[in-house]
């Protein structure tokens, strides 16, 4: 019987293992550390629960109010799509320790064989793959399979075994802070993003609510790892009135790939989630994309178990993936360039968040995972608003510069 090795049992790998078992494929799920908890903000769109039939009791909080805060502007608005529906118009907050385990346990209940061990490398041959892993007692073992799914995250050993280079990485630092009940009330339904050189020079900082604590974190682009701790300290200082009474319960840090790999599939191998670089650059959102790619890669491999060549897998995984999602990746990468880099862009971005058209388009895209061009009347309205905001902000900044230079010369 054919079998598939899935490396990594986080969201991407466990979703792939569930799909493979649904399709009757013998599946081995190899996980380096069964107690590992992925550092993560844990924000997911509710469609994750309907798409993969997950119970809502995995949700800690339902965020219905979004906050975007630049150095000069504060925007607060409801999480509402173009077709408002209370059962889907929210951002779900999950804890990865609970969420990932549920999906992994379900794959095991469906018959996936779970092994705790660290993949060392994979050899690819004409008749199959040979994976070497080390168990907790440093004993080496071999697994033979027909194909492998690399769901082993940003530092993927499967990608390395394929001879691929490491992707450029951003870094994210996060602290979980337990708040007294009265301080938690403010965060019950709110999630906030903060823009500014002091907290994140090229991405953003966030506070997301969990069941009895908040996760406060910062993202920083390539080469800024050393500054990351200071940026997080700045965020906490900035929010001292809201977070000051809190108790720090956990500190987490991890890299995020900054762009997708050229190919997702290779001979007898497919990469999913962070291993494939499928995180969204603007938002750092990766859970949905890891799960969706895990599912699609598993379907493609199950279909081509007799010949899992790069050509076959690219036809049934890479091609439909990019057909469905390329516009989303391109649009969000463009948004990052025009929104986060520099004070002018950040102020325009935060002010544009007050615009109901922008709010609806943002949540339509986030909640449905499809970016549709807006009707031309809406596009015209947004363009007009963007231009007037940009001119207004630019003039304000020029005025500020002139008055500060005349003050210093006087
Ligand atoms: C601080 C931070 C905050 C984030 N916040 C959000 C958010 O709010 N919402 C969102 O959608 N995304 C968020 N992300 C991104 C999200 O966490 C990732 O995109 C997502 O976890 C990717 O899932 P994955 O299954 O591809 O890989 P991972 O979750 O990274 O899992 C990889 C798995 O592979 C295992 N593994 C690794 N190497 C080996 C090996 N050699 N052998 C065996 N097993 C191995 C690991 O132990 C792990 O279980 C955040 C990321 C960070 C760093």
CSV table of C-alpha atoms in Angstrom, one decimal, residues 65-282:
chain,number,residue,atom,x,y,z
A,65,UNK,CA,-14.1,45.7,17.1
A,66,UNK,CA,-10.8,46.5,15.3
A,67,UNK,CA,-8.4,49.3,16.2
A,68,UNK,CA,-5.7,50.7,14.0
A,69,UNK,CA,-3.4,53.2,15.6
A,70,UNK,CA,-0.7,55.3,13.9
A,71,UNK,CA,1.4,57.9,15.8
A,72,UNK,CA,-1.2,60.6,15.2
A,73,UNK,CA,-4.5,58.8,14.4
A,74,UNK,CA,-6.7,56.3,16.2
A,75,UNK,CA,-9.3,54.4,14.2
A,76,UNK,CA,-11.8,52.1,15.7
A,77,UNK,CA,-14.4,50.3,13.6
A,78,UNK,CA,-16.7,47.2,13.7
A,79,UNK,CA,-15.7,43.9,12.0
A,80,UNK,CA,-18.4,44.0,9.3
A,81,UNK,CA,-18.4,42.6,5.8
A,82,UNK,CA,-20.6,43.6,2.8
A,83,UNK,CA,-23.2,41.0,3.8
A,84,UNK,CA,-23.3,41.5,7.6
A,85,UNK,CA,-23.9,38.2,9.5
A,86,UNK,CA,-23.2,38.0,13.2
A,87,UNK,CA,-22.4,34.4,13.0
A,88,UNK,CA,-19.4,35.1,10.6
A,89,UNK,CA,-18.5,38.7,11.1
A,90,UNK,CA,-15.8,38.4,13.7
A,91,UNK,CA,-12.2,37.5,14.1
A,92,UNK,CA,-11.7,34.3,16.0
A,93,UNK,CA,-9.0,34.2,18.6
A,94,UNK,CA,-7.5,30.8,19.4
A,95,UNK,CA,-4.7,29.4,21.5
A,96,UNK,CA,-2.4,27.3,19.4
A,97,UNK,CA,-1.8,24.8,22.2
A,98,UNK,CA,-5.5,23.9,22.1
A,99,UNK,CA,-6.3,24.5,18.4
A,100,UNK,CA,-3.3,22.6,16.9
A,101,UNK,CA,-3.8,19.7,19.2
A,102,UNK,CA,-7.4,19.2,18.3
A,103,UNK,CA,-6.6,19.0,14.6
A,104,UNK,CA,-3.7,16.6,15.2
A,105,UNK,CA,-5.7,14.4,17.6
A,106,UNK,CA,-8.5,14.2,14.9
A,107,UNK,CA,-5.9,13.0,12.3
A,108,UNK,CA,-4.7,10.3,14.7
A,109,UNK,CA,-8.3,9.2,15.4
A,110,UNK,CA,-8.8,8.9,11.6
A,111,UNK,CA,-5.8,6.5,11.5
A,112,UNK,CA,-2.7,8.7,11.0
A,113,UNK,CA,0.4,7.2,12.7
A,114,UNK,CA,1.9,9.9,14.9
A,115,UNK,CA,5.7,9.6,15.7
A,116,UNK,CA,7.7,12.0,17.9
A,117,UNK,CA,11.0,12.5,16.2
A,118,UNK,CA,13.1,15.2,14.5
A,119,UNK,CA,13.6,14.8,10.8
A,120,UNK,CA,17.3,15.0,9.9
A,121,UNK,CA,17.1,14.7,6.2
A,122,UNK,CA,15.1,13.2,3.3
A,123,UNK,CA,16.6,11.3,0.3
A,124,UNK,CA,14.6,11.3,-2.9
A,125,UNK,CA,14.8,8.3,-5.2
A,126,UNK,CA,13.0,7.1,-8.3
A,127,UNK,CA,10.9,4.6,-6.2
A,128,UNK,CA,10.2,6.6,-3.1
A,129,UNK,CA,11.6,8.8,-0.3
A,130,UNK,CA,13.8,7.7,2.7
A,131,UNK,CA,13.5,10.0,5.7
A,132,UNK,CA,16.0,9.8,8.6
A,133,UNK,CA,14.8,11.0,12.0
A,134,UNK,CA,16.1,11.1,15.5
A,135,UNK,CA,13.8,10.2,18.5
A,136,UNK,CA,13.9,11.8,21.9
A,137,UNK,CA,16.7,9.4,23.0
A,138,UNK,CA,18.9,10.4,20.0
A,139,UNK,CA,18.3,7.1,18.3
A,140,UNK,CA,18.2,7.2,14.5
A,141,UNK,CA,15.3,5.7,12.5
A,142,UNK,CA,14.3,5.5,8.9
A,143,UNK,CA,10.9,5.9,7.3
A,144,UNK,CA,10.2,4.9,3.7
A,145,UNK,CA,7.2,6.4,1.9
A,146,UNK,CA,6.0,7.3,-1.6
A,147,UNK,CA,6.0,11.0,-1.0
A,148,UNK,CA,6.6,13.6,1.7
A,149,UNK,CA,4.7,16.7,2.7
A,150,UNK,CA,6.9,19.3,4.3
A,151,UNK,CA,4.8,21.1,6.9
A,152,UNK,CA,7.8,21.8,9.1
A,153,UNK,CA,7.7,25.5,9.2
A,154,UNK,CA,10.0,28.4,8.4
A,155,UNK,CA,13.2,26.5,8.9
A,156,UNK,CA,11.9,23.5,6.9
A,157,UNK,CA,14.3,20.5,6.8
A,158,UNK,CA,12.3,19.0,3.9
A,159,UNK,CA,13.0,22.2,1.9
A,160,UNK,CA,16.6,22.0,2.9
A,161,UNK,CA,16.7,18.3,1.7
A,162,UNK,CA,15.3,19.4,-1.6
A,163,UNK,CA,18.3,21.8,-1.9
A,164,UNK,CA,16.2,24.9,-1.5
A,165,UNK,CA,17.6,28.1,0.1
A,166,UNK,CA,16.1,29.6,3.3
A,167,UNK,CA,13.6,32.3,2.5
A,168,UNK,CA,14.1,35.9,3.7
A,169,UNK,CA,12.6,36.1,7.2
A,170,UNK,CA,10.8,38.7,9.3
A,171,UNK,CA,10.8,38.2,13.1
A,172,UNK,CA,7.9,38.3,15.5
A,173,UNK,CA,8.2,38.8,19.2
A,174,UNK,CA,5.2,38.3,21.5
A,175,UNK,CA,4.5,38.4,25.2
A,176,UNK,CA,1.4,36.9,26.8
A,177,UNK,CA,0.2,39.2,29.6
A,178,UNK,CA,-2.4,38.1,32.1
A,179,UNK,CA,-4.7,41.0,33.1
A,180,UNK,CA,-7.0,41.5,36.0
A,181,UNK,CA,-10.7,41.1,35.1
A,182,UNK,CA,-11.4,44.9,35.0
A,183,UNK,CA,-8.4,45.5,32.6
A,184,UNK,CA,-9.5,42.6,30.5
A,185,UNK,CA,-12.9,44.1,29.9
A,186,UNK,CA,-11.4,46.6,27.4
A,187,UNK,CA,-9.9,43.8,25.3
A,188,UNK,CA,-12.9,41.4,25.4
A,189,UNK,CA,-14.0,42.2,21.9
A,190,UNK,CA,-11.1,44.3,20.6
A,191,UNK,CA,-8.0,43.6,18.7
A,192,UNK,CA,-5.6,46.4,18.0
A,193,UNK,CA,-2.8,47.1,15.5
A,194,UNK,CA,-0.1,49.7,16.1
A,195,UNK,CA,2.0,51.4,13.4
A,196,UNK,CA,5.1,53.4,13.9
A,197,UNK,CA,8.9,53.3,13.9
A,198,UNK,CA,9.0,53.0,17.7
A,199,UNK,CA,7.0,49.7,17.7
A,200,UNK,CA,7.6,48.2,14.2
A,201,UNK,CA,9.6,50.1,11.5
A,202,UNK,CA,8.3,48.0,8.6
A,203,UNK,CA,5.4,45.8,9.7
A,204,UNK,CA,3.0,46.4,12.7
A,205,UNK,CA,2.6,45.6,16.4
A,206,UNK,CA,-0.6,44.1,17.9
A,207,UNK,CA,-2.6,43.3,21.0
A,208,UNK,CA,-4.9,40.3,20.6
A,209,UNK,CA,-7.2,39.1,23.4
A,210,UNK,CA,-7.2,35.5,24.7
A,211,UNK,CA,-9.4,33.9,27.3
A,212,UNK,CA,-7.7,35.4,30.4
A,213,UNK,CA,-4.8,37.3,28.9
A,214,UNK,CA,-3.7,39.3,25.9
A,215,UNK,CA,-0.9,38.6,23.4
A,216,UNK,CA,1.1,41.8,22.7
A,217,UNK,CA,3.6,41.4,19.9
A,218,UNK,CA,5.6,43.2,17.2
A,219,UNK,CA,6.7,42.2,13.8
A,220,UNK,CA,10.0,43.4,12.3
A,221,UNK,CA,11.4,42.9,8.8
A,222,UNK,CA,14.6,41.1,7.8
A,223,UNK,CA,17.8,42.3,9.6
A,224,UNK,CA,15.9,43.7,12.6
A,225,UNK,CA,16.0,40.7,15.0
A,226,UNK,CA,18.3,42.6,17.5
A,227,UNK,CA,15.9,45.6,17.7
A,228,UNK,CA,12.8,43.3,18.2
A,229,UNK,CA,13.0,43.1,22.1
A,230,UNK,CA,13.3,46.9,22.3
A,231,UNK,CA,10.3,47.4,20.0
A,232,UNK,CA,8.2,45.1,22.2
A,233,UNK,CA,9.3,47.0,25.3
A,234,UNK,CA,8.3,50.3,23.5
A,235,UNK,CA,4.8,48.8,22.7
A,236,UNK,CA,4.3,47.9,26.3
A,237,UNK,CA,5.4,51.3,27.5
A,238,UNK,CA,3.1,52.9,25.0
A,239,UNK,CA,0.2,50.8,26.3
A,240,UNK,CA,1.1,51.1,30.0
A,241,UNK,CA,-2.3,52.4,31.0
A,242,UNK,CA,-4.0,49.3,29.5
A,243,UNK,CA,-1.4,46.6,30.1
A,244,UNK,CA,0.5,48.1,33.1
A,245,UNK,CA,-1.3,45.9,35.8
A,246,UNK,CA,-0.6,42.7,33.8
A,247,UNK,CA,1.6,39.8,34.7
A,248,UNK,CA,3.9,38.5,32.0
A,249,UNK,CA,3.2,34.8,31.6
A,250,UNK,CA,5.0,33.8,28.4
A,251,UNK,CA,7.5,35.2,26.0
A,252,UNK,CA,7.6,33.9,22.4
A,253,UNK,CA,9.6,34.6,19.3
A,254,UNK,CA,9.8,33.1,15.8
A,255,UNK,CA,10.6,33.9,12.3
A,256,UNK,CA,8.1,34.3,9.5
A,257,UNK,CA,9.0,33.8,5.8
A,258,UNK,CA,8.6,37.0,3.8
A,259,UNK,CA,7.6,35.6,0.5
A,260,UNK,CA,6.4,32.4,-1.2
A,261,UNK,CA,8.7,29.9,-2.8
A,262,UNK,CA,8.8,29.8,-6.6
A,263,UNK,CA,7.4,26.2,-6.6
A,264,UNK,CA,5.3,24.4,-4.0
A,265,UNK,CA,5.8,20.9,-5.4
A,266,UNK,CA,8.8,18.8,-6.4
A,267,UNK,CA,9.3,15.2,-7.3
A,268,UNK,CA,7.7,13.2,-4.5
A,269,UNK,CA,7.4,16.3,-2.3
A,270,UNK,CA,5.1,19.2,-1.6
A,271,UNK,CA,5.7,22.1,0.8
A,272,UNK,CA,2.9,23.7,2.7
A,273,UNK,CA,2.4,26.7,5.0
A,274,UNK,CA,5.5,28.5,6.3
A,275,UNK,CA,7.8,25.8,4.7
A,276,UNK,CA,6.4,27.1,1.4
A,277,UNK,CA,6.5,30.7,2.4
A,278,UNK,CA,2.7,31.1,2.2
A,279,UNK,CA,2.3,33.6,5.1
A,280,UNK,CA,0.6,36.9,4.0
A,281,UNK,CA,3.3,39.6,4.0
A,282,UNK,CA,1.1,42.5,5.1
